[in-house]
Amino acid sequence: MCGIVGYVGCKNASQILINALKKLEYRGYDSAGIAIIEDDDIIVRKCKGALKYLEEKIANEVIKGTVGIGHTRWATHGEPSDTNSHPHASMDGSISIVHNGIIENYAELKAKLQAQGVVFKSQTDTEVVVHLIDKSYKQHKDIFKAVLEVLHVVEGSYALGVVCKDYPDRVICCRKESPLVIGLGKNENFIASDVPALLEHTRDVYYLGEKELAVLYTDHVDLFNFEGEKIIKEPSHVEWDMDAAEKGGYEHFMIKEIHEQPKGLTDTMRPRIIKDGNGKPTDVYFEENKMDVAWKKAHRVVITACGTAYHAGVVAKYAFEKIARMKVDVDVASEFRYRNPILDKDDIFIVVSQSGETADTLSALRLAKQNGLKVVAITNCVGSTVSREADDVIYTLAGPEIAVASTKAYTTQVLCMFLLAIKAGKLRGTLSEEDAVKLLTELESIPEKIQTILDGKETIQKFASRQFNKDKIFYIGRQFDSATSLESALKLKEVSYMHSEAFAAGELKHGPIALIDDKTLVVAIASEPELYDKIGSNMVEVKSRGATVLVITQDKTCAFDGKADEIFQIPECSSTLASLLTVIPTQLFAYYCAIQRGYDPDKPRNLAKSVTVE
C-alpha cells in the first residue's frame, strides 16, 4: 500500500515530506517522490528505489517551497521506474498529484484522453486522474471544482493529494476506500496515509471519512463531502506510540494483515469482473486477455510454488477440475525441476509467488519456458522477476505484507485462481453463463463474509487460550477442505512453533490415528454438506480416543452436535468458494496461539519473507 504525505505551512516542505515518508517505509514501496510549489512553479523530484536515492537526488538542490506532497509507491500498474513513480503531473506541469489505490476504469478514460490529444508519460492508472483534473480546471478555472468533478468520473479506491501552482497556499486531498489522515499543527497542517508520518509534528488529527475532501491551508482546514458541501467534525487525539501507530492500532502486523483481507480481496477482484448494464457480474477480464487461445487448447494445467503459495495451488487443483474440468498437476517447486517432469507445449504452467523472487519457483518457470509452455505468474510484486519472465502476469493487489507468515497474500492468490478457473471454464465451454454469474456474484460477497468472521474473532481467541498448550494439532478435511488444512497446519507451525499436521480426513485410519490421545487437538474443516456424515464419523473416531475437536463449518442443521467440543460457524457459502472463508479462523487461531505462548508472530524464528536461495 502506497504512502502519501503532504504539508502546508511556513517551513521547508521538502525535508518535512522526506522525513514523513521515512515513517511510512514499513508499508513497503519501490519508488518515492515529492512535488513542491516554488515561485509559481511545481518542482517534481522522484526516482525508483529506496528513499535514500531520492535524498541523494535532491541533496545539492535548494528547494525553498513551503507547500508540497510526497509519495512512496507500491507498484500496481506499470513496473517500478522513475517515470512510473509519483507524483504525476499535468502536461503543462501546473498540477501534480499523488495517489493511493486503484482506478478501475482508467483504461477507458485513458483512451478518451489520448483521443483528445493528451500525451501520457507513464504506465500508471494515476496519470489519468491528473489529466482529468487538468482538463476540468481549464474549463472551470477553479481547482477545487475540478477535483470534485473528477471524483464523480473515476471509479475504484483512492486517496489523493493535489497541488496546483495557481493555488500556492493549499493542498487538496480526498479519499474513497483508501485511508487518509489530516494532521493539525500550529500554523501548519499535514496529510498522511497513516498516523506515524504525523506524530513528530502533532497528535491532533482528522480521520478523513469515506467520500470526504479537505482543503488544507496554513492556518485552517476545510472539510467537505463529495457533493461539495462543508462538513464539521471534531478532531481526534492520538494516544498511540510510534510502534502501535505503524500497525494501525493492532498489536502486530500479522493480525493487521488478517484484518486487511476483505479490502485486499476487493481490490484484487473488482478490476477483473466484467458486469452488464444492470451491474450483474458476467465474466472475468485479465489484461488484454492474451492467453485466451492458449486456455482453449490447453491439455492440462501445471501449478508449481512453495510453502503457502503451493497450498493455494492445491486449492486451485480442485477449482480447475470442478469449474473448468481440466486436468491439473500441482508440484512443490523445489522438487519439480529435479524429477525430469513430463511436459506438453499445450500445457498451461502457473507459478505462484508472493515476492515474485522465490528461487525454486523461478527455476521451475525457466524449465517450463525451455519446454515451450505458456507461463502465467501470480504474484504480489509488480516488476518482480517472475512477472517479467512469464508470458502473462496476474497481480494479487494485496498490498505489501510485513509479517513473515502470509495471510492476505494467500487468500488473494486463491481468489486469482478461482477467477482463472472461471475464465477457463467459460472459454472452454464447461461453465455455463448461469453458473458463471452465480460464482462471480458469490465471489463479490466473500469480503463481507470474511468481515463477519473477523467480527466474531473473540470465539477463536478464547478457544486458543484453552488449547495453546496441546502437544499435537491435526487438521483434517475433505476435498477443498483438505487443501485448506495444509495451509492451516503450516500457519500454526510458523508462528506458534506447535507441532501441527494436516491429513485428508479419510487417511486418519490409515496410520495417523495411532497418534491420537488426550493431548491432541483435531481441527476439522467441513464446508461440503454432502460430506458432513463422512467428516462427522472422523470426528467421532478421534474424540473417542480422547482428542479435543473443533469444527469449522457453515452447517446450520446441527450435524456436528455431540461430535465436537467447539463449533465455529462461518457464513453460508458454496463449497466451491468456501476455502476463502474456512482459512480465516485458522489464521486467527495460529495468531492467538503464538500470543498465548509468548512469541512474536511477525518474526518467526529461522524464517524469511522471501526465499531467494534454494
Coordinates of C-alpha atoms in Angstrom, one line a residue, residues 59-559:
A59 CA 20.9 16.8 -1.8
N60 CA 22.6 19.5 -3.7
E61 CA 19.4 21.4 -4.5
V62 CA 17.8 24.2 -2.6
I63 CA 14.0 23.7 -2.8
K64 CA 12.6 26.5 -0.8
G65 CA 8.8 25.9 -1.2
T66 CA 6.6 25.5 1.9
V67 CA 3.7 23.6 0.3
G68 CA 4.0 20.1 -1.2
I69 CA 3.1 16.5 -1.4
G70 CA 5.1 13.3 -1.3
H71 CA 4.7 9.6 -2.0
T72 CA 6.2 6.1 -1.7
R73 CA 4.8 3.8 -4.4
W74 CA 3.9 0.1 -4.3
A75 CA 3.5 -0.7 -8.0
T76 CA 0.2 -1.9 -9.2
H77 CA 0.0 -0.5 -12.8
G78 CA 3.4 -0.3 -14.5
E79 CA 6.7 -1.7 -13.2
P80 CA 8.8 0.2 -10.7
S81 CA 10.6 3.0 -12.5
D82 CA 11.5 6.7 -12.3
T83 CA 8.7 7.5 -14.8
N84 CA 6.0 5.5 -13.1
S85 CA 6.9 6.9 -9.7
H86 CA 4.6 9.5 -8.1
P87 CA 3.9 12.4 -8.1
H88 CA 2.4 12.7 -11.6
A89 CA 1.9 16.0 -13.3
S90 CA -0.4 17.5 -16.0
M91 CA 1.1 18.1 -19.4
D92 CA 2.0 21.7 -18.6
G93 CA 3.2 20.9 -15.1
S94 CA 0.7 23.2 -13.4
I95 CA -1.0 20.4 -11.4
S96 CA 0.6 17.5 -9.5
I97 CA -1.0 14.6 -7.6
V98 CA -0.1 11.6 -5.5
H99 CA -2.5 8.6 -5.3
N100 CA -3.0 5.5 -3.2
G101 CA -5.5 2.9 -4.6
I102 CA -6.7 1.6 -7.9
I103 CA -8.6 3.5 -10.6
E104 CA -10.7 0.7 -12.1
N105 CA -11.9 2.5 -15.2
Y106 CA -8.6 4.0 -16.1
A107 CA -8.2 2.2 -19.4
E108 CA -11.4 3.7 -21.0
L109 CA -10.6 7.1 -19.5
K110 CA -7.1 7.0 -20.9
A111 CA -8.3 6.1 -24.3
K112 CA -10.7 9.1 -24.3
L113 CA -7.9 11.4 -23.1
Q114 CA -5.5 10.2 -25.7
A115 CA -8.1 10.7 -28.4
Q116 CA -8.3 14.3 -27.2
G117 CA -4.5 14.8 -27.6
V118 CA -3.3 14.1 -24.1
V119 CA 0.2 12.5 -24.1
F120 CA 0.9 10.0 -21.3
K121 CA 4.3 9.6 -19.9
S122 CA 3.8 6.6 -17.5
Q123 CA 2.0 3.3 -17.5
T124 CA 0.1 4.1 -14.3
D125 CA -3.6 4.4 -13.7
T126 CA -2.9 7.5 -11.6
E127 CA -1.8 9.7 -14.5
V128 CA -5.4 9.5 -15.8
V129 CA -6.5 11.4 -12.8
V130 CA -4.1 14.3 -13.1
H131 CA -5.0 14.8 -16.8
L132 CA -8.7 14.7 -15.9
I133 CA -8.2 17.3 -13.2
D134 CA -6.2 19.5 -15.6
K135 CA -8.9 19.3 -18.3
S136 CA -11.7 20.2 -15.8
Y137 CA -9.5 23.0 -14.3
K138 CA -9.0 24.6 -17.7
Q139 CA -12.8 24.7 -18.0
H140 CA -13.8 25.9 -14.5
K141 CA -10.7 27.9 -13.6
D142 CA -11.3 26.6 -10.0
I143 CA -9.0 23.7 -8.7
F144 CA -11.5 22.6 -6.0
K145 CA -14.3 22.3 -8.5
A146 CA -12.0 20.5 -10.9
V147 CA -11.1 17.9 -8.3
L148 CA -14.7 17.5 -7.2
E149 CA -15.8 16.9 -10.7
V150 CA -13.3 14.2 -11.4
L151 CA -14.3 12.3 -8.3
H152 CA -17.6 11.6 -9.9
V153 CA -15.9 10.3 -13.1
V154 CA -13.2 7.9 -11.7
E155 CA -14.2 4.5 -10.3
G156 CA -12.3 2.5 -7.7
S157 CA -10.5 3.1 -4.5
Y158 CA -8.3 6.1 -3.9
A159 CA -6.7 8.6 -1.6
L160 CA -5.5 11.7 -3.4
G161 CA -3.2 14.7 -2.7
V162 CA -3.4 17.5 -5.2
V163 CA -1.4 20.8 -5.6
C164 CA -1.8 23.4 -8.3
K165 CA 0.8 26.2 -9.0
D166 CA -2.0 28.8 -9.3
Y167 CA -3.1 28.0 -5.7
P168 CA 0.2 28.0 -3.9
D169 CA -1.4 28.3 -0.4
R170 CA -3.2 25.0 -0.2
V171 CA -3.2 21.2 -0.6
I172 CA -6.4 19.4 -1.6
C173 CA -7.0 15.8 -0.5
C174 CA -9.8 13.3 -0.6
R175 CA -10.5 9.6 -0.1
K176 CA -12.7 6.7 -1.1
E177 CA -11.9 3.4 0.5
S178 CA -8.2 4.2 1.0
P179 CA -7.2 5.8 4.3
L180 CA -6.1 9.4 4.8
V181 CA -5.4 11.3 7.9
I182 CA -5.1 15.1 8.4
G183 CA -2.6 16.4 11.0
L184 CA -3.5 19.7 12.7
G185 CA -0.5 21.8 13.7
K186 CA 0.2 25.4 14.7
N187 CA 0.5 27.5 11.5
E188 CA 1.0 24.2 9.6
N189 CA -1.1 21.3 8.6
F190 CA -0.4 17.8 7.1
I191 CA -1.8 14.9 5.3
A192 CA -0.7 11.3 5.5
S193 CA -2.0 7.9 4.6
D194 CA -1.1 6.7 8.2
V195 CA -0.6 8.2 11.6
P196 CA 3.2 7.6 12.0
A197 CA 4.0 10.2 9.4
L198 CA 2.4 12.9 11.7
L199 CA 3.4 12.0 15.2
E200 CA 6.7 14.1 15.0
H201 CA 4.5 17.2 14.4
T202 CA 1.1 16.7 16.0
R203 CA -1.2 14.2 17.7
D204 CA -4.4 16.1 16.8
V205 CA -5.9 14.7 13.6
Y206 CA -9.0 14.4 11.4
Y207 CA -9.6 10.9 10.1
L208 CA -11.0 11.8 6.7
G209 CA -14.2 9.8 6.2
E210 CA -15.4 7.8 3.3
K211 CA -16.1 10.2 0.3
E212 CA -14.8 13.3 2.0
L213 CA -12.5 16.0 0.8
A214 CA -10.3 18.5 2.7
V215 CA -8.6 21.7 1.7
L216 CA -5.5 22.4 3.9
Y217 CA -4.2 26.0 4.4
T218 CA -1.5 27.2 6.8
D219 CA -4.0 28.3 9.5
H220 CA -7.0 26.1 9.0
V221 CA -8.6 23.1 7.3
D222 CA -11.9 23.0 5.5
L223 CA -13.8 19.7 5.2
F224 CA -16.4 18.7 2.5
N225 CA -18.4 15.8 1.3
F226 CA -18.4 14.6 -2.4
E227 CA -21.3 17.0 -3.1
G228 CA -19.1 19.9 -2.2
E229 CA -21.0 20.7 1.0
K230 CA -19.0 21.8 4.0
I231 CA -19.0 19.4 6.9
I232 CA -17.9 19.8 10.6
K233 CA -16.2 17.1 12.6
E234 CA -14.3 17.0 15.9
P235 CA -10.5 16.3 15.8
S236 CA -9.2 13.1 17.4
H237 CA -6.2 13.0 19.7
V238 CA -3.7 10.1 19.0
E239 CA -2.5 8.4 22.2
W240 CA -0.5 5.6 20.4
D241 CA 3.2 5.4 20.5
M242 CA 5.1 5.1 17.2
D243 CA 5.2 1.3 17.2
A244 CA 1.5 1.0 17.7
A245 CA 0.8 3.7 15.1
E246 CA 2.7 1.8 12.4
K247 CA 0.4 -1.1 13.0
G248 CA -2.8 1.0 12.8
G249 CA -3.6 0.3 16.4
Y250 CA -3.2 -3.5 16.0
E251 CA -0.7 -5.3 18.3
H252 CA 1.1 -7.0 15.4
F253 CA 1.3 -6.7 11.6
M254 CA 0.0 -10.3 11.3
I255 CA -3.3 -9.5 12.9
K256 CA -3.5 -6.2 10.9
E257 CA -3.0 -8.1 7.7
I258 CA -5.6 -10.7 8.6
H259 CA -8.0 -7.8 9.0
E260 CA -6.9 -6.3 5.7
Q261 CA -8.1 -9.4 3.7
P262 CA -11.6 -8.0 2.9
K263 CA -10.0 -5.0 1.3
G264 CA -7.2 -7.0 -0.4
L265 CA -9.8 -9.3 -2.0
T266 CA -12.0 -6.5 -3.1
D267 CA -9.1 -4.6 -4.7
T268 CA -7.9 -7.8 -6.5
M269 CA -11.4 -8.8 -7.7
R270 CA -13.0 -5.6 -8.8
P271 CA -10.9 -4.7 -11.8
R272 CA -11.3 -8.2 -13.2
I273 CA -15.0 -8.8 -13.0
I274 CA -17.0 -7.6 -16.0
K275 CA -20.6 -6.5 -15.4
D276 CA -23.5 -5.9 -17.6
G277 CA -25.6 -2.7 -17.7
N278 CA -27.5 -3.8 -14.6
G279 CA -24.4 -4.3 -12.5
K280 CA -24.6 -8.2 -12.8
P281 CA -21.2 -9.9 -13.0
T282 CA -20.9 -11.8 -16.2
D283 CA -17.3 -12.6 -17.0
V284 CA -13.6 -12.3 -15.9
Y285 CA -11.1 -9.9 -17.6
F286 CA -7.4 -10.2 -17.5
E287 CA -5.1 -7.7 -19.2
E288 CA -5.5 -8.0 -22.9
N289 CA -6.9 -11.5 -22.4
K290 CA -3.8 -12.5 -24.3
M291 CA -3.9 -16.1 -23.0
D292 CA -7.4 -16.9 -24.3
V293 CA -6.3 -19.0 -27.2
A294 CA -3.8 -21.0 -25.0
W295 CA -6.5 -21.7 -22.5
K296 CA -8.9 -23.0 -25.1
K297 CA -6.5 -25.6 -26.4
A298 CA -4.7 -26.5 -23.2
H299 CA -4.4 -30.2 -22.3
R300 CA -3.5 -29.7 -18.7
V301 CA -2.7 -27.1 -16.0
V302 CA 0.6 -27.5 -14.1
I303 CA 0.9 -25.4 -11.0
T304 CA 4.2 -25.0 -9.1
A305 CA 5.0 -23.0 -6.0
C306 CA 6.5 -23.2 -2.5
G307 CA 5.0 -23.1 1.0
T308 CA 1.8 -21.1 1.4
A309 CA 1.7 -20.4 -2.4
Y310 CA 1.9 -24.2 -3.0
H311 CA -1.2 -24.6 -0.8
A312 CA -3.0 -22.0 -2.9
G313 CA -2.1 -24.2 -5.8
V314 CA -3.7 -27.3 -4.1
V315 CA -6.9 -25.3 -3.7
A316 CA -6.7 -24.4 -7.4
K317 CA -6.4 -28.0 -8.4
Y318 CA -9.9 -28.7 -7.0
A319 CA -11.2 -25.4 -8.5
F320 CA -9.9 -26.1 -12.1
E321 CA -11.1 -29.7 -12.0
K322 CA -14.6 -28.7 -10.7
I323 CA -15.2 -25.5 -12.6
A324 CA -13.1 -25.8 -15.8
R325 CA -13.0 -29.7 -16.0
M326 CA -9.3 -29.6 -16.7
K327 CA -6.5 -32.0 -15.6
V328 CA -4.3 -30.4 -13.0
D329 CA -0.9 -31.3 -11.5
V330 CA 0.4 -29.4 -8.5
D331 CA 4.1 -29.6 -7.7
V332 CA 6.4 -28.3 -5.0
A333 CA 8.8 -26.1 -6.9
S334 CA 11.8 -27.4 -5.1
E335 CA 11.1 -30.9 -6.4
F336 CA 9.8 -30.0 -9.9
R337 CA 12.9 -29.4 -11.9
Y338 CA 14.8 -32.3 -10.4
R339 CA 12.4 -35.0 -11.4
N340 CA 12.6 -34.6 -15.2
P341 CA 8.9 -33.7 -15.5
I342 CA 6.7 -34.7 -18.5
L343 CA 5.5 -31.5 -20.1
D344 CA 3.5 -30.8 -23.2
K345 CA 3.8 -27.5 -25.1
D346 CA 0.0 -27.1 -24.8
D347 CA 0.0 -27.2 -21.0
I348 CA -0.6 -24.0 -19.1
F349 CA 2.1 -23.5 -16.5
I350 CA 1.1 -21.4 -13.4
V351 CA 3.7 -20.2 -10.9
V352 CA 2.7 -18.6 -7.7
S353 CA 5.0 -16.4 -5.6
Q354 CA 4.2 -13.6 -3.1
S355 CA 7.5 -11.9 -3.7
G356 CA 8.0 -12.9 -7.3
E357 CA 11.6 -13.7 -6.4
T358 CA 11.4 -17.3 -5.0
A359 CA 14.4 -19.1 -6.3
D360 CA 12.8 -22.6 -6.6
T361 CA 9.8 -21.2 -8.3
L362 CA 11.9 -19.2 -10.8
S363 CA 13.9 -22.3 -11.7
A364 CA 10.6 -24.2 -12.4
L365 CA 9.4 -21.3 -14.5
R366 CA 12.5 -21.3 -16.6
L367 CA 12.3 -25.0 -17.2
A368 CA 8.7 -24.7 -18.4
K369 CA 9.7 -21.9 -20.8
Q370 CA 12.6 -24.0 -22.1
N371 CA 10.0 -26.7 -22.9
G372 CA 7.8 -24.2 -24.8
L373 CA 5.0 -23.9 -22.3
K374 CA 2.9 -20.7 -21.8
V375 CA 3.6 -19.4 -18.2
V376 CA 1.1 -17.5 -16.1
A377 CA 2.6 -15.8 -12.9
I378 CA 0.6 -14.9 -9.9
T379 CA 2.5 -12.5 -7.7
N380 CA 2.1 -9.6 -5.3
C381 CA 5.0 -7.6 -6.6
V382 CA 4.9 -5.6 -9.8
G383 CA 8.2 -5.8 -11.8
S384 CA 9.4 -8.8 -9.9
T385 CA 11.4 -11.5 -11.8
V386 CA 8.5 -13.9 -12.3
S387 CA 6.3 -11.1 -13.6
R388 CA 9.0 -10.2 -16.1
E389 CA 9.7 -13.7 -17.3
A390 CA 6.2 -15.0 -17.5
D391 CA 4.0 -14.8 -20.6
D392 CA 1.2 -13.4 -18.5
V393 CA 1.0 -12.0 -15.0
I394 CA -1.8 -11.6 -12.6
Y395 CA -1.1 -9.3 -9.7
T396 CA -2.8 -10.0 -6.4
L397 CA -3.1 -6.4 -5.3
A398 CA -2.9 -7.4 -1.6
G399 CA -0.5 -4.6 -0.8
P400 CA 2.8 -5.2 1.0
E401 CA 2.8 -7.9 3.6
I402 CA 5.1 -7.2 6.5
A403 CA 4.6 -10.2 8.7
V404 CA 6.6 -13.2 7.6
A405 CA 3.7 -15.6 7.8
S406 CA 1.5 -15.0 4.8
T407 CA -2.2 -14.3 5.2
K408 CA -3.7 -11.8 2.8
A409 CA -1.2 -12.8 0.1
Y410 CA -2.6 -16.4 0.4
T411 CA -6.3 -15.5 0.1
T412 CA -5.7 -13.2 -2.8
Q413 CA -3.7 -15.9 -4.6
V414 CA -6.6 -18.3 -4.1
L415 CA -9.0 -15.7 -5.4
C416 CA -6.9 -15.2 -8.6
M417 CA -7.0 -19.0 -9.1
F418 CA -10.8 -19.0 -8.8
L419 CA -11.0 -16.2 -11.3
L420 CA -8.7 -18.0 -13.7
A421 CA -10.8 -21.2 -13.3
I422 CA -14.0 -19.4 -14.1
K423 CA -12.4 -17.7 -17.1
A424 CA -11.0 -21.0 -18.3
G425 CA -14.4 -22.7 -17.8
K426 CA -16.2 -20.1 -19.9
L427 CA -13.6 -20.2 -22.6
R428 CA -13.7 -24.0 -22.8
G429 CA -17.5 -24.2 -22.6
T430 CA -17.5 -26.3 -19.4
L431 CA -19.1 -23.5 -17.3
S432 CA -22.5 -22.2 -18.3
E433 CA -23.3 -18.5 -18.3
E434 CA -25.7 -19.0 -15.4
D435 CA -23.2 -20.8 -13.3
A436 CA -20.5 -18.3 -14.0
V437 CA -22.8 -15.5 -12.9
K438 CA -23.6 -17.4 -9.7
L439 CA -19.9 -17.9 -8.9
L440 CA -18.9 -14.3 -9.6
T441 CA -21.8 -13.0 -7.6
E442 CA -20.9 -15.1 -4.7
L443 CA -17.2 -14.1 -5.0
E444 CA -18.3 -10.5 -4.7
S445 CA -19.9 -11.4 -1.3
I446 CA -16.8 -13.0 0.1
P447 CA -15.1 -9.9 1.6
E448 CA -18.2 -9.1 3.6
K449 CA -18.5 -12.6 4.8
I450 CA -14.8 -12.6 5.9
Q451 CA -15.5 -9.4 7.8
T452 CA -18.3 -11.2 9.6
I453 CA -15.8 -13.9 10.7
L454 CA -13.4 -11.2 11.9
D455 CA -16.1 -9.5 13.9
G456 CA -16.5 -12.8 15.8
K457 CA -12.8 -13.5 16.3
E458 CA -13.2 -13.5 20.1
T459 CA -14.6 -17.0 19.9
I460 CA -11.4 -18.2 18.3
Q461 CA -9.3 -16.2 20.7
K462 CA -11.0 -17.8 23.7
F463 CA -10.6 -21.2 22.2
A464 CA -6.9 -20.6 21.6
S465 CA -6.5 -19.5 25.2
R466 CA -7.6 -23.0 26.3
Q467 CA -5.7 -25.1 23.6
F468 CA -2.4 -23.4 23.1
N469 CA -0.6 -26.0 25.3
K470 CA -1.7 -29.0 23.3
D471 CA 1.2 -31.3 22.2
K472 CA -0.2 -32.2 18.8
I473 CA -2.7 -30.4 16.5
F474 CA -4.1 -32.2 13.5
Y475 CA -6.1 -30.5 10.7
I476 CA -8.5 -32.7 8.7
G477 CA -10.8 -32.1 5.8
R478 CA -12.1 -33.5 2.6
Q479 CA -11.8 -32.0 -1.0
F480 CA -11.2 -28.2 -0.8
D481 CA -11.1 -28.5 3.0
S482 CA -8.2 -30.9 2.8
A483 CA -6.3 -28.3 0.9
T484 CA -7.2 -25.6 3.4
S485 CA -5.9 -28.0 6.2
L486 CA -2.4 -27.9 4.7
E487 CA -2.2 -24.1 4.9
S488 CA -3.8 -24.1 8.4
A489 CA -1.2 -26.5 9.8
L490 CA 1.6 -24.6 8.2
K491 CA 0.4 -21.3 9.7
L492 CA 0.3 -22.7 13.2
K493 CA 3.8 -24.2 12.8
E494 CA 5.3 -21.0 11.5
V495 CA 4.2 -18.6 14.3
S496 CA 3.4 -20.7 17.4
Y497 CA 6.0 -23.5 16.9
M498 CA 3.3 -26.0 17.9
H499 CA 3.6 -29.4 16.2
S500 CA 0.7 -29.5 13.6
E501 CA 0.0 -31.7 10.7
A502 CA -2.7 -31.9 8.0
F503 CA -4.4 -35.0 6.7
A504 CA -7.1 -35.8 4.3
A505 CA -9.8 -36.9 6.7
G506 CA -10.2 -40.3 5.2
E507 CA -6.5 -41.1 5.8
L508 CA -6.8 -40.9 9.5
K509 CA -7.5 -44.6 9.9
H510 CA -4.6 -45.4 7.7
G511 CA -1.9 -44.5 10.2
P512 CA -2.2 -41.1 11.8
I513 CA -5.0 -42.1 14.2
A514 CA -2.3 -44.0 16.2
L515 CA -1.1 -40.6 17.4
I516 CA -4.4 -39.5 18.8
D517 CA -4.6 -39.1 22.6
D518 CA -6.0 -36.7 25.2
K519 CA -3.2 -34.2 24.5
T520 CA -4.3 -33.9 20.8
L521 CA -6.4 -31.2 19.2
V522 CA -8.1 -32.0 16.0
V523 CA -9.5 -29.2 13.9
A524 CA -12.0 -30.5 11.3
I525 CA -12.9 -28.2 8.4
A526 CA -16.3 -29.0 7.0
S527 CA -17.7 -26.9 4.2
E528 CA -19.2 -29.6 1.9
P529 CA -22.7 -30.6 3.1
E530 CA -22.6 -33.8 1.0
L531 CA -19.6 -34.9 3.1
Y532 CA -20.8 -33.9 6.6
D533 CA -21.6 -37.5 7.5
K534 CA -18.1 -38.7 6.5
I535 CA -16.2 -35.9 8.3
G536 CA -18.5 -36.4 11.3
S537 CA -17.5 -40.0 11.5
N538 CA -13.8 -39.0 11.5
M539 CA -14.6 -36.6 14.4
V540 CA -16.2 -39.3 16.4
E541 CA -13.2 -41.6 15.8
V542 CA -10.7 -39.1 17.3
K543 CA -13.0 -37.8 20.0
S544 CA -13.5 -41.4 21.3
R545 CA -9.7 -41.6 21.7
G546 CA -9.5 -38.6 23.9
A547 CA -8.9 -35.7 21.4
T548 CA -10.4 -32.3 21.7
V549 CA -12.3 -31.4 18.5
L550 CA -13.0 -28.1 16.9
V551 CA -15.1 -28.0 13.7
I552 CA -15.1 -25.0 11.3
T553 CA -18.3 -25.3 9.3
Q554 CA -21.2 -23.5 7.6
D555 CA -23.6 -26.1 8.8
K556 CA -26.8 -24.9 10.4
T557 CA -28.5 -28.3 10.8
C558 CA -26.7 -29.4 14.0
A559 CA -24.9 -32.1 12.0

